[in-house]
Tab-separated table of C-alpha atoms in Angstrom:
chain	number	residue	atom	x	y	z
A	1	SER	CA	-55.665	22.893	79.365
A	2	ASN	CA	-54.907	25.397	82.111
A	3	LEU	CA	-57.380	28.169	82.894
A	4	GLY	CA	-54.759	30.167	84.775
A	5	LEU	CA	-55.070	31.803	88.176
A	6	HIS	CA	-58.267	33.253	89.587
A	7	SER	CA	-58.091	35.136	92.864
A	8	THR	CA	-60.612	36.321	95.415
A	9	ARG	CA	-59.837	38.462	98.451
A	10	SER	CA	-62.565	37.212	100.746
A	11	ASP	CA	-63.800	33.951	102.214
A	12	ILE	CA	-67.234	35.517	102.749
A	13	TYR	CA	-68.394	36.025	99.216
A	14	PRO	CA	-68.691	33.106	96.784
A	15	ALA	CA	-66.067	32.745	94.068
A	16	VAL	CA	-67.647	32.222	90.631
A	17	PHE	CA	-65.476	31.213	87.674
A	18	ARG	CA	-66.463	30.874	84.012
A	19	LEU	CA	-65.446	27.671	82.235
A	20	PRO	CA	-65.136	27.435	78.427
A	21	PRO	CA	-67.853	25.150	77.019
A	22	HIS	CA	-65.326	22.892	75.243
A	23	LEU	CA	-63.958	21.767	78.623
A	24	LEU	CA	-67.227	20.139	79.643
A	25	ARG	CA	-67.313	16.779	77.870
A	26	THR	CA	-69.665	13.889	78.482
A	27	GLY	CA	-69.931	10.211	77.660
A	28	SER	CA	-66.793	8.296	76.701
A	29	GLU	CA	-64.888	11.609	76.343
A	30	ALA	CA	-65.751	12.829	79.830
A	31	ASN	CA	-62.877	14.712	81.361
A	32	GLU	CA	-61.809	15.620	84.855
A	33	ILE	CA	-61.614	19.193	86.116
A	34	LEU	CA	-59.053	19.662	88.875
A	35	LEU	CA	-59.450	22.681	91.146
A	36	THR	CA	-56.267	23.592	93.033
A	37	LEU	CA	-56.711	25.959	95.968
A	38	PHE	CA	-54.099	27.914	97.842
A	39	THR	CA	-53.900	31.034	99.942
A	40	PRO	CA	-50.976	33.256	100.983
A	41	ARG	CA	-52.474	33.386	104.501
A	42	PRO	CA	-53.518	29.776	105.246
A	43	LEU	CA	-54.126	30.357	108.942
A	44	VAL	CA	-56.373	33.332	108.256
A	45	HIS	CA	-58.355	32.123	105.280
A	46	GLY	CA	-58.451	28.395	104.659
A	47	ALA	CA	-59.429	28.547	100.977
A	48	ILE	CA	-62.909	26.987	100.619
A	49	THR	CA	-64.698	27.264	103.957
A	50	GLN	CA	-68.263	26.453	102.916
A	51	GLY	CA	-70.097	24.899	99.978
A	52	PRO	CA	-71.662	24.391	97.597
A	53	VAL	CA	-68.968	23.521	95.053
A	54	GLY	CA	-70.181	22.548	91.595
A	55	ILE	CA	-70.521	23.339	87.908
A	56	VAL	CA	-73.730	25.069	86.840
A	57	SER	CA	-74.844	27.527	84.186
A	58	LEU	CA	-73.722	31.138	84.497
A	59	SER	CA	-77.190	32.452	85.387
A	60	LYS	CA	-77.729	29.762	88.011
A	61	GLY	CA	-74.263	30.375	89.416
A	62	LEU	CA	-75.047	34.056	89.858
A	63	ARG	CA	-78.375	33.246	91.539
A	64	ILE	CA	-76.669	30.836	93.926
A	65	SER	CA	-74.010	33.450	94.678
A	66	GLU	CA	-76.609	36.123	95.431
A	67	SER	CA	-78.664	33.794	97.625
A	68	ILE	CA	-75.575	32.777	99.634
A	69	VAL	CA	-74.582	36.396	100.235
A	70	GLY	CA	-78.158	37.240	101.203
A	71	GLU	CA	-78.445	34.314	103.594
A	72	ARG	CA	-75.015	34.451	105.225
A	73	VAL	CA	-74.262	38.179	105.199
A	74	VAL	CA	-77.236	40.446	104.471
A	75	LEU	CA	-79.910	38.688	106.579
A	76	PRO	CA	-77.829	38.362	109.791
A	77	LEU	CA	-76.634	41.948	109.338
A	78	MET	CA	-80.212	43.249	109.007
A	79	ILE	CA	-81.342	41.350	112.099
A	80	ALA	CA	-78.281	42.602	114.002
A	81	MET	CA	-79.145	46.195	113.069
A	82	GLY	CA	-82.731	45.662	114.231
A	83	LEU	CA	-81.586	44.271	117.587
A	84	LEU	CA	-79.088	47.098	118.011
A	85	THR	CA	-81.895	49.590	117.376
A	86	LEU	CA	-84.042	47.926	120.054
A	87	ALA	CA	-81.126	48.028	122.501
A	88	ILE	CA	-80.549	51.736	121.867
A	89	MET	CA	-84.271	52.478	122.242
A	90	ALA	CA	-84.444	50.591	125.538
A	91	PHE	CA	-81.325	52.316	126.906
A	92	SER	CA	-82.639	55.707	125.752
A	93	TRP	CA	-86.006	55.120	127.408
A	94	GLN	CA	-84.337	54.386	130.732
A	95	LEU	CA	-82.149	57.489	130.471
A	96	THR	CA	-84.935	59.865	129.474
A	97	SER	CA	-87.519	58.498	131.885
A	98	GLY	CA	-85.142	58.340	134.816
A	99	LEU	CA	-86.439	54.879	135.676
A	100	SER	CA	-84.255	51.866	136.320
A	101	ASP	CA	-86.162	48.741	135.352
A	102	GLU	CA	-84.186	45.516	135.755
A	103	LYS	CA	-86.270	43.746	133.121
A	104	VAL	CA	-85.743	46.488	130.530
A	105	ARG	CA	-82.029	46.587	131.335
A	106	SER	CA	-81.744	42.815	130.866
A	107	PHE	CA	-83.606	43.110	127.571
A	108	SER	CA	-81.238	45.856	126.415
A	109	PHE	CA	-78.127	43.827	127.189
A	110	TYR	CA	-79.559	40.763	125.460
A	111	CYS	CA	-80.332	42.737	122.285
A	112	LEU	CA	-76.833	44.208	122.333
A	113	ALA	CA	-75.169	40.813	122.814
A	114	ALA	CA	-77.327	39.141	120.153
A	115	ALA	CA	-76.577	41.953	117.695
A	116	ALA	CA	-72.830	41.524	118.263
A	117	TYR	CA	-73.063	37.748	117.766
A	118	LEU	CA	-75.128	38.034	114.571
A	119	PHE	CA	-72.688	40.589	113.184
A	120	ASN	CA	-69.930	38.066	113.818
A	121	VAL	CA	-71.998	35.370	112.065
A	122	THR	CA	-71.564	37.323	108.831
A	123	ARG	CA	-67.821	36.489	109.136
A	124	LEU	CA	-66.991	40.120	108.385
A	125	PRO	CA	-64.835	40.535	111.535
A	126	ARG	CA	-62.801	37.452	110.566
A	127	GLU	CA	-61.591	39.242	107.460
A	128	PHE	CA	-59.340	41.345	109.673
A	129	MET	CA	-58.054	38.878	112.275
A	130	PRO	CA	-56.131	35.583	112.432
A	131	LEU	CA	-58.089	32.351	112.173
A	132	ASN	CA	-57.730	31.200	115.792
A	133	ALA	CA	-58.627	34.618	117.158
A	134	GLY	CA	-61.733	34.674	114.972
A	135	LYS	CA	-62.876	31.244	116.134
A	136	ASN	CA	-62.434	32.115	119.813
A	137	LEU	CA	-64.196	35.439	119.278
A	138	ASN	CA	-67.153	33.533	117.836
A	139	PHE	CA	-67.477	31.398	120.969
A	140	PHE	CA	-66.955	34.406	123.235
A	141	LEU	CA	-69.813	36.306	121.592
A	142	ARG	CA	-72.033	33.213	121.619
A	143	MET	CA	-71.368	32.703	125.335
A	144	TRP	CA	-72.070	36.394	126.009
A	145	MET	CA	-75.400	36.108	124.178
A	146	ASP	CA	-76.323	32.956	126.122
A	147	LEU	CA	-75.427	34.643	129.407
A	148	SER	CA	-77.547	37.704	128.609
A	149	PHE	CA	-80.429	35.428	127.536
A	150	PHE	CA	-80.159	33.525	130.822
A	151	GLN	CA	-80.237	36.814	132.727
A	152	LEU	CA	-83.210	38.041	130.693
A	153	VAL	CA	-85.310	34.912	131.295
A	154	THR	CA	-84.534	34.643	135.006
A	155	THR	CA	-85.216	38.355	135.494
A	156	TYR	CA	-88.414	38.533	133.437
A	157	PHE	CA	-89.995	35.489	135.096
A	158	GLU	CA	-88.459	36.350	138.491
A	159	PHE	CA	-86.877	32.919	138.550
A	160	ARG	CA	-84.013	32.852	141.033
A	161	PRO	CA	-82.905	29.275	141.700
A	162	LYS	CA	-80.238	28.547	144.288
A	163	TRP	CA	-77.818	27.427	141.599
A	164	LYS	CA	-78.053	30.693	139.626
A	165	ASN	CA	-74.819	32.087	141.061
A	166	ILE	CA	-73.028	28.836	140.238
A	167	ALA	CA	-74.232	29.071	136.624
A	168	LEU	CA	-73.122	32.702	136.443
A	169	GLY	CA	-69.714	31.647	137.709
A	170	PHE	CA	-69.350	29.090	134.914
A	171	TYR	CA	-70.500	31.678	132.345
A	172	GLY	CA	-67.896	34.094	133.663
A	173	PHE	CA	-65.178	31.442	133.556
A	174	PHE	CA	-65.740	30.464	129.919
A	175	LEU	CA	-66.206	34.090	128.880
A	176	SER	CA	-62.840	34.924	130.414
A	177	VAL	CA	-61.128	31.943	128.764
A	178	PHE	CA	-62.479	32.705	125.302
A	179	LEU	CA	-61.676	36.413	125.666
A	180	ILE	CA	-58.095	35.690	126.749
A	181	ARG	CA	-57.650	33.236	123.872
A	182	THR	CA	-59.059	35.798	121.423
A	183	LEU	CA	-56.641	38.482	122.607
A	184	GLY	CA	-53.811	35.949	122.631
A	185	GLY	CA	-54.619	34.975	119.055
A	186	LEU	CA	-54.535	38.608	117.973
A	187	ILE	CA	-51.137	39.110	119.610
A	188	SER	CA	-49.331	35.830	118.933
A	189	ASP	CA	-50.698	35.267	115.434
A	190	SER	CA	-49.507	38.639	114.176
A	191	PRO	CA	-47.609	39.515	112.104
A	192	ASP	CA	-46.413	35.986	111.289
A	193	PRO	CA	-49.114	33.464	112.309
A	194	ILE	CA	-47.370	30.474	110.729
A	195	VAL	CA	-44.325	30.717	113.008
A	196	SER	CA	-46.259	31.199	116.255
A	197	ILE	CA	-48.862	28.503	115.645
A	198	ASN	CA	-46.288	25.979	114.470
A	199	TYR	CA	-44.204	26.765	117.579
A	200	ILE	CA	-47.174	26.089	119.867
A	201	ARG	CA	-47.936	22.868	118.028
A	202	SER	CA	-44.330	21.667	118.200
A	203	MET	CA	-44.066	22.386	121.934
A	204	THR	CA	-47.394	20.884	123.036
A	205	GLY	CA	-48.363	18.519	120.231
A	206	VAL	CA	-51.880	19.988	120.370
A	207	ARG	CA	-53.454	22.110	117.672
A	208	GLU	CA	-54.952	25.443	118.728
A	209	TRP	CA	-58.289	24.569	117.132
A	210	THR	CA	-58.412	21.330	119.156
A	211	VAL	CA	-58.224	23.313	122.400
A	212	THR	CA	-60.917	25.735	121.217
A	213	TYR	CA	-63.145	22.850	120.145
A	214	LEU	CA	-62.774	21.063	123.506
A	215	LEU	CA	-63.601	24.286	125.363
A	216	ALA	CA	-66.692	24.742	123.210
A	217	ILE	CA	-67.801	21.176	123.964
A	218	CYS	CA	-67.334	21.748	127.699
A	219	SER	CA	-69.396	24.960	127.555
A	220	THR	CA	-72.278	23.376	125.592
A	221	PRO	CA	-74.477	22.840	128.708
A	222	LEU	CA	-74.414	26.598	129.307
A	223	MET	CA	-75.539	27.237	125.727
A	224	VAL	CA	-78.644	25.057	126.192
A	225	LEU	CA	-79.256	25.864	129.848
A	226	VAL	CA	-82.242	28.165	129.296
A	227	PRO	CA	-84.198	25.765	127.010
A	228	ILE	CA	-83.528	22.898	129.435
A	229	VAL	CA	-84.672	24.885	132.466
A	230	GLY	CA	-87.653	26.272	130.581
């Protein structure tokens, strides 16, 4: 039997579907349930992006759905709001007091960068941009947060190694690359992402995500630089 079409507008919130009890057979009469997924915007939302996928009771399905939304959307958003509040408080203190403390300024920028990255973790920004732009934006914000964390640690502990400027240069390079690729994704992937991405793939033989992935791998040492140095 065919259950018909069920649609959801977001890849953030879980999709929960009710199945008639007579479809769930066991033993020698066990049947197979085939789930066919498609999307009118395949390069923006790739159907199922995260699990779990399974058949459970309605009450358990709702509990799982609520826990996923709480974990992947609500919790990062609350932490992001808290960090943004700390950043505003630190900036306000410097403005009202007339003091310019390098440590407080580094702390403010780190809170601001971390808040932006955690907001992006909720995947809310990706609802309004092409897939490749969203992926590059994620790495750009992560690199910005790592850079601000590096600045915060070296400033707070007054740690100024000779290679600091070299590290800052690499941070700046990857930040620029990811930012350019994000802007390029917003321009070239709109309004018809299928044509532009397929054109790039046919000309170079390389998928856009492959390039982004390789850049992320190359920038990994910068992401773990502070824990290694510490």
